[in-house]
PDB file of C-alpha atoms in Angstrom:
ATOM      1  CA  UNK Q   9       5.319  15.629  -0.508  1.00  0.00           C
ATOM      2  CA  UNK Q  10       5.291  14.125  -4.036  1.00  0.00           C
ATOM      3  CA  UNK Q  11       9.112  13.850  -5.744  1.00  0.00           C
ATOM      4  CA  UNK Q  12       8.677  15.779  -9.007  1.00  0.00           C
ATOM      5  CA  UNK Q  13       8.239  13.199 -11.766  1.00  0.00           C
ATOM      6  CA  UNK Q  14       7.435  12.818 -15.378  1.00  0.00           C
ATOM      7  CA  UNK Q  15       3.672  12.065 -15.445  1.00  0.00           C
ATOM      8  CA  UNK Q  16       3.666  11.097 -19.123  1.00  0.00           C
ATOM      9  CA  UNK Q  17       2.360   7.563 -19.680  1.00  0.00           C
ATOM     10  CA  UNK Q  18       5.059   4.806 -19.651  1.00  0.00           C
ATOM     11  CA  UNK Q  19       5.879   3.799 -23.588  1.00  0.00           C
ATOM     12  CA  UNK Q  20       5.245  -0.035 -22.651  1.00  0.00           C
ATOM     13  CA  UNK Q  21       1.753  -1.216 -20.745  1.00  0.00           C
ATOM     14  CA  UNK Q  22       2.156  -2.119 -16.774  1.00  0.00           C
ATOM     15  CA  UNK Q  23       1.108  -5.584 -15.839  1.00  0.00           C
ATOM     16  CA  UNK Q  24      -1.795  -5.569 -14.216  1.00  0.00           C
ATOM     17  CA  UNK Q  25      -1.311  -7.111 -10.197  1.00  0.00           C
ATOM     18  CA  UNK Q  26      -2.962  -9.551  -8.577  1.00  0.00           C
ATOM     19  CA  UNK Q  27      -3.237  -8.915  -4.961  1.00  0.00           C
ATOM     20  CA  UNK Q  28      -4.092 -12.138  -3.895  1.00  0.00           C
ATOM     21  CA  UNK Q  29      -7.349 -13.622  -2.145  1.00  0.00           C
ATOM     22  CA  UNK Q  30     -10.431 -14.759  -4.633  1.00  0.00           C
ATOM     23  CA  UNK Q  31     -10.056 -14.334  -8.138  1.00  0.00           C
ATOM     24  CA  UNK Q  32     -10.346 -10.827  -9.396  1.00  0.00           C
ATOM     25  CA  UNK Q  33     -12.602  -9.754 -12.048  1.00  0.00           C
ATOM     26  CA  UNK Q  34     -11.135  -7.747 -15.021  1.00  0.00           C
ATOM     27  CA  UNK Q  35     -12.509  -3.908 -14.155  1.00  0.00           C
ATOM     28  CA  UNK Q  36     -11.080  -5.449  -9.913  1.00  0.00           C
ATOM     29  CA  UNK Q  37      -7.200  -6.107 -11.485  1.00  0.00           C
ATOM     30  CA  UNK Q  38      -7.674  -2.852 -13.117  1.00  0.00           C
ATOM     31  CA  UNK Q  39      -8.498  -0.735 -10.319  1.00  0.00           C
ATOM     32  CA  UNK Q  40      -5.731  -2.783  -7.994  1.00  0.00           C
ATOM     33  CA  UNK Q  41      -3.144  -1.791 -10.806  1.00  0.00           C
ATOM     34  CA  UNK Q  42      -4.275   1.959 -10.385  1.00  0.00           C
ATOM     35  CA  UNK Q  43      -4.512   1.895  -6.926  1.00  0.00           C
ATOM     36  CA  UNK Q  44      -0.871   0.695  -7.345  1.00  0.00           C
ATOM     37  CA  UNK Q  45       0.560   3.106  -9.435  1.00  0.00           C
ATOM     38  CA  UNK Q  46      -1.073   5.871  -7.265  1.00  0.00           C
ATOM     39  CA  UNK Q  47       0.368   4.433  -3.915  1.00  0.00           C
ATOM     40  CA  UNK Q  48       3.724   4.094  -5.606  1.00  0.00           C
ATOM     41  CA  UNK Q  49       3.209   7.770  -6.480  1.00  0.00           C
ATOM     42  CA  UNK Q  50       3.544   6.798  -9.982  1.00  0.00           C
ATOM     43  CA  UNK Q  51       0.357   9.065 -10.552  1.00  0.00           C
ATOM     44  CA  UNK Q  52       0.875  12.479  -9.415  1.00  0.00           C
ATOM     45  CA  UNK Q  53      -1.442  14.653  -6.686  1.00  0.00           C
ATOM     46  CA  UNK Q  54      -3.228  17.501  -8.085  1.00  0.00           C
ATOM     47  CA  UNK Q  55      -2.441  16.097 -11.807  1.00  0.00           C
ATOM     48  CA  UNK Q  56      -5.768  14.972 -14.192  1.00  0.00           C
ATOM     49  CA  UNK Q  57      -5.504  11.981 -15.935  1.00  0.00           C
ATOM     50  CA  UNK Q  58      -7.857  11.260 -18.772  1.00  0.00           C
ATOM     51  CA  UNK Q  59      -8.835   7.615 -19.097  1.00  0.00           C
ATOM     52  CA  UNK Q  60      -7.460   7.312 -22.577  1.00  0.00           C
ATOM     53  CA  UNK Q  61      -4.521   8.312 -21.266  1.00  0.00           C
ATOM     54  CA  UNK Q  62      -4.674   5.298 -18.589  1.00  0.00           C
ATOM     55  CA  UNK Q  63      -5.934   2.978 -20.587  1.00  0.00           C
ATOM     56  CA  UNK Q  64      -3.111   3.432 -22.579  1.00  0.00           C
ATOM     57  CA  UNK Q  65      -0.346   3.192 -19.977  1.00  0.00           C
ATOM     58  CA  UNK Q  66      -1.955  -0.269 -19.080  1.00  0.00           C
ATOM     59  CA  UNK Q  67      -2.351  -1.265 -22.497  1.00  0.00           C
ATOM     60  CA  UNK Q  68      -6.377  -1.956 -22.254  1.00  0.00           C
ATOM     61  CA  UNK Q  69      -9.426  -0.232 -23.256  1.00  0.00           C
ATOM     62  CA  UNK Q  70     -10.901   2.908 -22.123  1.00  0.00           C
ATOM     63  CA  UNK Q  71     -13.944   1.909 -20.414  1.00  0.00           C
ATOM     64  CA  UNK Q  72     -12.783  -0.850 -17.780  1.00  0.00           C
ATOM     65  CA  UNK Q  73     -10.450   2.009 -17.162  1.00  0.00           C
ATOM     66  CA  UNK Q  74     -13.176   4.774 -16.546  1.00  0.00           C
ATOM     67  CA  UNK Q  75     -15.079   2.257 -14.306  1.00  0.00           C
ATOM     68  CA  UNK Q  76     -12.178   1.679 -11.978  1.00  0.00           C
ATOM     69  CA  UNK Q  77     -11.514   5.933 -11.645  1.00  0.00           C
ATOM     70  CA  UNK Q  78     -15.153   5.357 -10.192  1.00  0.00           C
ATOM     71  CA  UNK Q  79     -14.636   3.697  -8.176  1.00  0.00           C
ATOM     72  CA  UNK Q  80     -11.049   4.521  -6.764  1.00  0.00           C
ATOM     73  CA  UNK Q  81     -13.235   7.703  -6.542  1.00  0.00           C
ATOM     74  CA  UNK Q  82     -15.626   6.406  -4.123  1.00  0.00           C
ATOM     75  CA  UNK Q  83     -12.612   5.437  -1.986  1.00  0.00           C
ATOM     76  CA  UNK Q  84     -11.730   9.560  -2.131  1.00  0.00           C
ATOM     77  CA  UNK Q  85      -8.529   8.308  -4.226  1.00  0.00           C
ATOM     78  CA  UNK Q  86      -9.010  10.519  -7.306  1.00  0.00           C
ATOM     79  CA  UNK Q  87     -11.883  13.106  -8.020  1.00  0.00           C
ATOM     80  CA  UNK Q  88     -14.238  13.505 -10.810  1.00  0.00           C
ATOM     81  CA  UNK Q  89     -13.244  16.214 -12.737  1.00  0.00           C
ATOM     82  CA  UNK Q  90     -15.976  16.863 -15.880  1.00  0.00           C
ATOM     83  CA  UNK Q  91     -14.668  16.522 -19.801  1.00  0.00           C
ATOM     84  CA  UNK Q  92     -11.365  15.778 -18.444  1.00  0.00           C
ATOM     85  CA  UNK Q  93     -11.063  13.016 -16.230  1.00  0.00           C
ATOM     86  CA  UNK Q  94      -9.672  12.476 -12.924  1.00  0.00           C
ATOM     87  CA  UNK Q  95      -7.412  14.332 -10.460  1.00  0.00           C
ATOM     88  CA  UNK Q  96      -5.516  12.506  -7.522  1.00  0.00           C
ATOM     89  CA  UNK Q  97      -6.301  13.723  -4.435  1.00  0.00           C
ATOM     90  CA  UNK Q  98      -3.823  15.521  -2.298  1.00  0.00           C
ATOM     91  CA  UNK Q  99      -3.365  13.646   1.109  1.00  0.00           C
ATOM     92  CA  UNK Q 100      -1.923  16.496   3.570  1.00  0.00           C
ATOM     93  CA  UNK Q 101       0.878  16.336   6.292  1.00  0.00           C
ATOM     94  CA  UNK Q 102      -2.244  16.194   9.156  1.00  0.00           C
ATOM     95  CA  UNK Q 103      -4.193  13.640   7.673  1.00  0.00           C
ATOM     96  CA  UNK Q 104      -0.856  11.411   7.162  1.00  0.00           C
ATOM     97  CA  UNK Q 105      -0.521  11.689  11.029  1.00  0.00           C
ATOM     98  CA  UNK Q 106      -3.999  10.955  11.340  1.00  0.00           C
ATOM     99  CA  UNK Q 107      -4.150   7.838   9.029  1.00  0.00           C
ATOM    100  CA  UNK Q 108      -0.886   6.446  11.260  1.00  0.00           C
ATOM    101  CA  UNK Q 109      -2.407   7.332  14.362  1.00  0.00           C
ATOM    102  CA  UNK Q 110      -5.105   5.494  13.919  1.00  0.00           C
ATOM    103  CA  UNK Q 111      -3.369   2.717  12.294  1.00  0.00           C
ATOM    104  CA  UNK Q 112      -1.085   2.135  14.923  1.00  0.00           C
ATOM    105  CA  UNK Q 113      -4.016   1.831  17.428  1.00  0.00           C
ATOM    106  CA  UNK Q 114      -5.113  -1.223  15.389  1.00  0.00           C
ATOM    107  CA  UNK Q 115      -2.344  -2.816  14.259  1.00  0.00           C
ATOM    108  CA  UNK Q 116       0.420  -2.804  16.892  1.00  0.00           C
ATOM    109  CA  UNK Q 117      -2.066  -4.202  19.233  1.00  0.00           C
ATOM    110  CA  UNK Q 118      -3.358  -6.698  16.955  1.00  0.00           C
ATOM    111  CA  UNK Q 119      -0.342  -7.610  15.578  1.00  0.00           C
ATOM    112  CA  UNK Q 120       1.598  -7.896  19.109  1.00  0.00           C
ATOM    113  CA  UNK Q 121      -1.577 -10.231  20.271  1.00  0.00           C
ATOM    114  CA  UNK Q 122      -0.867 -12.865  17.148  1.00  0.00           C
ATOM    115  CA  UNK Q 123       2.245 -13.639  18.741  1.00  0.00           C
ATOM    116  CA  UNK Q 124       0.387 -15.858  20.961  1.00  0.00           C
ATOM    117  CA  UNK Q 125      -2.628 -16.578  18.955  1.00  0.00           C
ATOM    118  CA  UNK Q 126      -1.841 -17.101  15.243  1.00  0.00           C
ATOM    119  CA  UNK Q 127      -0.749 -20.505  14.031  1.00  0.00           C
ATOM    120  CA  UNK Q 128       3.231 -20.752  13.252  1.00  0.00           C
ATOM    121  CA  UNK Q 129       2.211 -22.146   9.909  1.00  0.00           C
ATOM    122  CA  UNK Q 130       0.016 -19.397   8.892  1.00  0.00           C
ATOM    123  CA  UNK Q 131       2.613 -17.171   9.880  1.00  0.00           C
ATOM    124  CA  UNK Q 132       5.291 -18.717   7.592  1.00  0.00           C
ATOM    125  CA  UNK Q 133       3.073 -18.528   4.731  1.00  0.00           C
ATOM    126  CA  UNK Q 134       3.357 -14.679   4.696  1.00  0.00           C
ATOM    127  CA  UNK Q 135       7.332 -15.384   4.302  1.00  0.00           C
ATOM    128  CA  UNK Q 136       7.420 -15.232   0.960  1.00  0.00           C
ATOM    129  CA  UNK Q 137       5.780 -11.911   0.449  1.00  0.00           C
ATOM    130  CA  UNK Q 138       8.091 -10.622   3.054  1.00  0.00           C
ATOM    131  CA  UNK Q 139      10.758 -11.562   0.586  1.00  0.00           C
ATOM    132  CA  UNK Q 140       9.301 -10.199  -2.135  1.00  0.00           C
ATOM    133  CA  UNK Q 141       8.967  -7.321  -0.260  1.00  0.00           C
ATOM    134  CA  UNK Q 142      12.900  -6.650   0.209  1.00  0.00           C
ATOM    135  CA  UNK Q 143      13.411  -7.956  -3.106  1.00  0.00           C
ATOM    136  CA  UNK Q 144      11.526  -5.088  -4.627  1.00  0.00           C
ATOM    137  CA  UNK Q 145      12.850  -2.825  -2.535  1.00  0.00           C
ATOM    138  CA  UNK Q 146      16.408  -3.620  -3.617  1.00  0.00           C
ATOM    139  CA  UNK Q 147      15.140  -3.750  -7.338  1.00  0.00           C
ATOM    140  CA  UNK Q 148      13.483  -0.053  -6.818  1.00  0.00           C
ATOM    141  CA  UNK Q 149      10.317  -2.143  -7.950  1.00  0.00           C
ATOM    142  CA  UNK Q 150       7.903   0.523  -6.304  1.00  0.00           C
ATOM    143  CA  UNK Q 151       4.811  -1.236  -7.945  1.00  0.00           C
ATOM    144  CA  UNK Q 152       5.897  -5.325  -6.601  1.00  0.00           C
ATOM    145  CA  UNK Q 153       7.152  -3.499  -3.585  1.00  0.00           C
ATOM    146  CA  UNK Q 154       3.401  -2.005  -3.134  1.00  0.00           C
ATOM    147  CA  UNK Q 155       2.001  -4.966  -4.250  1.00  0.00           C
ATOM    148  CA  UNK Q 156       3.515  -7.467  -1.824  1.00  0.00           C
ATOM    149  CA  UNK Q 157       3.333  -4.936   1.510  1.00  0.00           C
ATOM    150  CA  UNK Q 158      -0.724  -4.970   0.909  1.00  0.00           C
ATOM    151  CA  UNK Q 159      -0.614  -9.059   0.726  1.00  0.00           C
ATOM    152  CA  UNK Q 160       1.978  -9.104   3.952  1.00  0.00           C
ATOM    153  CA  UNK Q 161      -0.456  -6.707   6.147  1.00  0.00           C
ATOM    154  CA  UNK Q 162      -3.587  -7.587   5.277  1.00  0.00           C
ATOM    155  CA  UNK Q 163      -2.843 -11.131   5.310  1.00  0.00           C
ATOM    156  CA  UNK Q 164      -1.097 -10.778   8.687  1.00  0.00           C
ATOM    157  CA  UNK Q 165      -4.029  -9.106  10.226  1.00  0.00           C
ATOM    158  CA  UNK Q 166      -6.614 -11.157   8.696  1.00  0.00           C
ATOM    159  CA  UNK Q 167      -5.031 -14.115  10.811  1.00  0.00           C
ATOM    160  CA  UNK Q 168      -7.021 -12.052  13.783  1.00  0.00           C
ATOM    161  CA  UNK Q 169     -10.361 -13.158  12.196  1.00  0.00           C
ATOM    162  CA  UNK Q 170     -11.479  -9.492  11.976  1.00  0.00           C
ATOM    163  CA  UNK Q 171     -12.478  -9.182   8.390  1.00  0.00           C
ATOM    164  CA  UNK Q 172     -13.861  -5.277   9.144  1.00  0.00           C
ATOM    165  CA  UNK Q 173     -10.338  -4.185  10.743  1.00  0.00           C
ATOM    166  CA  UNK Q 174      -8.651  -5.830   7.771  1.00  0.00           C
ATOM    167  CA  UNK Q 175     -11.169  -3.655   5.627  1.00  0.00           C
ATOM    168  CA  UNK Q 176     -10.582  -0.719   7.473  1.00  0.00           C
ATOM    169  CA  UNK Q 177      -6.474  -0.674   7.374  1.00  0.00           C
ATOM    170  CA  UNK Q 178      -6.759  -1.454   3.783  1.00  0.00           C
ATOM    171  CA  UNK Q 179      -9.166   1.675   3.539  1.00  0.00           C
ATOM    172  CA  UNK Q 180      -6.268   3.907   5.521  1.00  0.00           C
ATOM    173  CA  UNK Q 181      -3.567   2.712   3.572  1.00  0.00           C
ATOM    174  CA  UNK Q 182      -5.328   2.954   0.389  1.00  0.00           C
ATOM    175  CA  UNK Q 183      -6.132   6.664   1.679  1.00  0.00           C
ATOM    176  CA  UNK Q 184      -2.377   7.297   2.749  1.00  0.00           C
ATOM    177  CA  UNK Q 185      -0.448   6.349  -0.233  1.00  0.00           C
ATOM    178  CA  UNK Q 186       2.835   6.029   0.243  1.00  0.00           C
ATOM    179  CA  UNK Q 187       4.721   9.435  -1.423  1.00  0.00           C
ATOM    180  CA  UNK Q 188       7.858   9.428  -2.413  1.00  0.00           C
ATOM    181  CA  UNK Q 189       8.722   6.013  -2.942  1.00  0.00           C
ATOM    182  CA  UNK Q 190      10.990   7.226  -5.823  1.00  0.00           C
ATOM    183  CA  UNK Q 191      13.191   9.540  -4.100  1.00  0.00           C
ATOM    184  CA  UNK Q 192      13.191   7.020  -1.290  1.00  0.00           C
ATOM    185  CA  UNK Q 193      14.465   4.423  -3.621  1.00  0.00           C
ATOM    186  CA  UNK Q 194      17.332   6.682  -5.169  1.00  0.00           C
ATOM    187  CA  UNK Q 195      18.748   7.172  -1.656  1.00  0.00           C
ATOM    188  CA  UNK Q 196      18.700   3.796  -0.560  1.00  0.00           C
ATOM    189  CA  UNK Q 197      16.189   4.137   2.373  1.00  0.00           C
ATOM    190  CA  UNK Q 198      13.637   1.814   1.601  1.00  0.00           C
ATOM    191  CA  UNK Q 199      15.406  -1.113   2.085  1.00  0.00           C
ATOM    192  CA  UNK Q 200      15.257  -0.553   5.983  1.00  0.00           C
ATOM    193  CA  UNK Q 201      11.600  -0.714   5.900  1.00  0.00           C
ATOM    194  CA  UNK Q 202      11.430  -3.491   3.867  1.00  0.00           C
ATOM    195  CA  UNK Q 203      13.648  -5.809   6.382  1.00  0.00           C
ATOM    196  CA  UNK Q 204      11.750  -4.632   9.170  1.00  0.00           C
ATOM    197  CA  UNK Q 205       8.877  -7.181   7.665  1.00  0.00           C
ATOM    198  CA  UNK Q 206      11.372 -10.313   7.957  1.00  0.00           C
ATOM    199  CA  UNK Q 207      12.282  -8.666  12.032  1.00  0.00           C
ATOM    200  CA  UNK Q 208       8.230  -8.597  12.130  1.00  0.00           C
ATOM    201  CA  UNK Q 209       7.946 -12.266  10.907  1.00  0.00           C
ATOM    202  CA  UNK Q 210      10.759 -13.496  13.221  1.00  0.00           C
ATOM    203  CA  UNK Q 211       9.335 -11.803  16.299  1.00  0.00           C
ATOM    204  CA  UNK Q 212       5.998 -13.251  16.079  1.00  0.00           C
ATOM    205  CA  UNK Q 213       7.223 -16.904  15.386  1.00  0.00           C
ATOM    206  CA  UNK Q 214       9.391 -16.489  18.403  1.00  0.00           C
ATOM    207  CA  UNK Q 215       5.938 -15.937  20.373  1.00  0.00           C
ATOM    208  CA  UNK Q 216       7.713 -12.638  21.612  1.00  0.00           C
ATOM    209  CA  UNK Q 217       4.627  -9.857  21.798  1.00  0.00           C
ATOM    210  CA  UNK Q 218       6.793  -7.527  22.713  1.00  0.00           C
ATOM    211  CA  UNK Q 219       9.395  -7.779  20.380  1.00  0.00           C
ATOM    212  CA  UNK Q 220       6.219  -7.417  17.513  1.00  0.00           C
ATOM    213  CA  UNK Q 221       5.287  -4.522  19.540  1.00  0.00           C
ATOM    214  CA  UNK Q 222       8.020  -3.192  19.219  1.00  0.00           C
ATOM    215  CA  UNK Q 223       9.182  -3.858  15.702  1.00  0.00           C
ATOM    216  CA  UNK Q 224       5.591  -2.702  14.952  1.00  0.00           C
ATOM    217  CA  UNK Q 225       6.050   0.480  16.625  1.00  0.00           C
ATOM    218  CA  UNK Q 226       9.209   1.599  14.494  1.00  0.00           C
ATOM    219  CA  UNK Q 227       7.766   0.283  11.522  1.00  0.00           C
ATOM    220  CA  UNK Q 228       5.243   2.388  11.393  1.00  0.00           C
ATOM    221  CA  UNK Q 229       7.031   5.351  12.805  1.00  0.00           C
ATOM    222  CA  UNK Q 230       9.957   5.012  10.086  1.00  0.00           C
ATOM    223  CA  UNK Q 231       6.877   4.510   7.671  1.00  0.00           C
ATOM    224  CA  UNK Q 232       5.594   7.835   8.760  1.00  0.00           C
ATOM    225  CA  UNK Q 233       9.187   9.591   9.006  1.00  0.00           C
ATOM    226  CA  UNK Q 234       9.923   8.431   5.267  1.00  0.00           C
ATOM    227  CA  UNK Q 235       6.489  10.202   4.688  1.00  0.00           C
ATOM    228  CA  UNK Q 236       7.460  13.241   6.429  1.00  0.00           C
ATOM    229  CA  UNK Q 237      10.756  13.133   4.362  1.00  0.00           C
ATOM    230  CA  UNK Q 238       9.358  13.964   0.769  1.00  0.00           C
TER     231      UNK Q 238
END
């Protein structure tokens, strides 16, 4: 699980993302840059984070700051905890499998199916996030890494036309989190993952559905493994 890590707040704000899409509102970018820092593990399980504290780290006030916890709590992300703030939820070894269970159910078959259906110049649009992708990777940028995998999946899928699947495999990797990214990052192993979304791209503009099932396939599975590892 977790990598054991400082969880004092960084001395200079983090940038707050923009995930791409419509326009975010202020209390949106706010939650997306928590969300962020909790995928990237950045924010500990089990620890409670006042939003003073946050708002600090992100260099903004306290109350857009309490209003995104809420919400993040809504998505079972953090819980409430009273006159202290807000504790990140542990995400166990069996629920892991289960989030990549059913995530490979909906995306390798979606994904493999786009081979034949999804226009080439869609497709090449999402190269530059797969860049940025292995760029971060290399950088040990966990929070553009995080930032540009959400843009590459979710706009991949979204070329199906299913805006509810896209919602729901942004729920279950919003749910998942990716732990120990950090640990990952000091022994080099990320960067496989991170080409495996240039293989991905290349697959599917070769109109091959089995190569993207099967780049799919040990993308997720190496996702899972790296998981399993920390």
């Amino acid at each position: 699980m977790p990598a054991t890590r400082s969880s004092a707040p960084s001395a200079a704000p983090a940038a707050l993302p923009s995930l791409g899409g419509k326009k975010r509102s202020y209390r949106e970018r706010v939650a997306d840059a928590l969300r962020a820092a909790l995928i990237a593990g950045e924010l500990r399980a089990g620890e409670v984070y006042s939003a003073p504290t946050l708002a600090a780290r992100f260099g903004v006030s306290a109350t857009p700051v309490r209003e995104a916890m809420l919400d993040l709590a809504k998505e079972g992300l953090v819980d409430t905890v009273p006159n202290k703030g807000f504790r990140v939820t542990a995400v166990s070894e069996k629920q892991l499998d289960e989030y990549t269970h059913i995530r490979s159910l909906i995306e390798i078959p979606t994904t493999a199916q786009l081979a034949t259906t999804a226009d080439p110049v869609s497709l090449e649009a999402l190269r530059p996030a797969a860049r940025e992708i292995v760029t971060a990777a290399a950088a040990g940028d966990l929070i553009a890494y995080v930032e540009a995998d959400i843009r590459f999946h979710l706009g991949l899928l979204a070329l199906a036309g299913n805006a509810h699947l896209v919602e729901v495999v942004g729920d279950l990797r919003k749910r998942s989190r990716l732990y120990g990214l950090n640990a990952l990052v000091e022994a080099g192993r990320l960067q496989d993952s991170a080409e495996e979304h240039l293989e991905l791209l290349d697959a599917l503009m070769d109109r091959d559905p089995e190569a993207v099932r099967r780049v799919m396939t040990r993308h997720l599975g190496h996702v899972r493994g790296l998981w399993a590892a920390h």
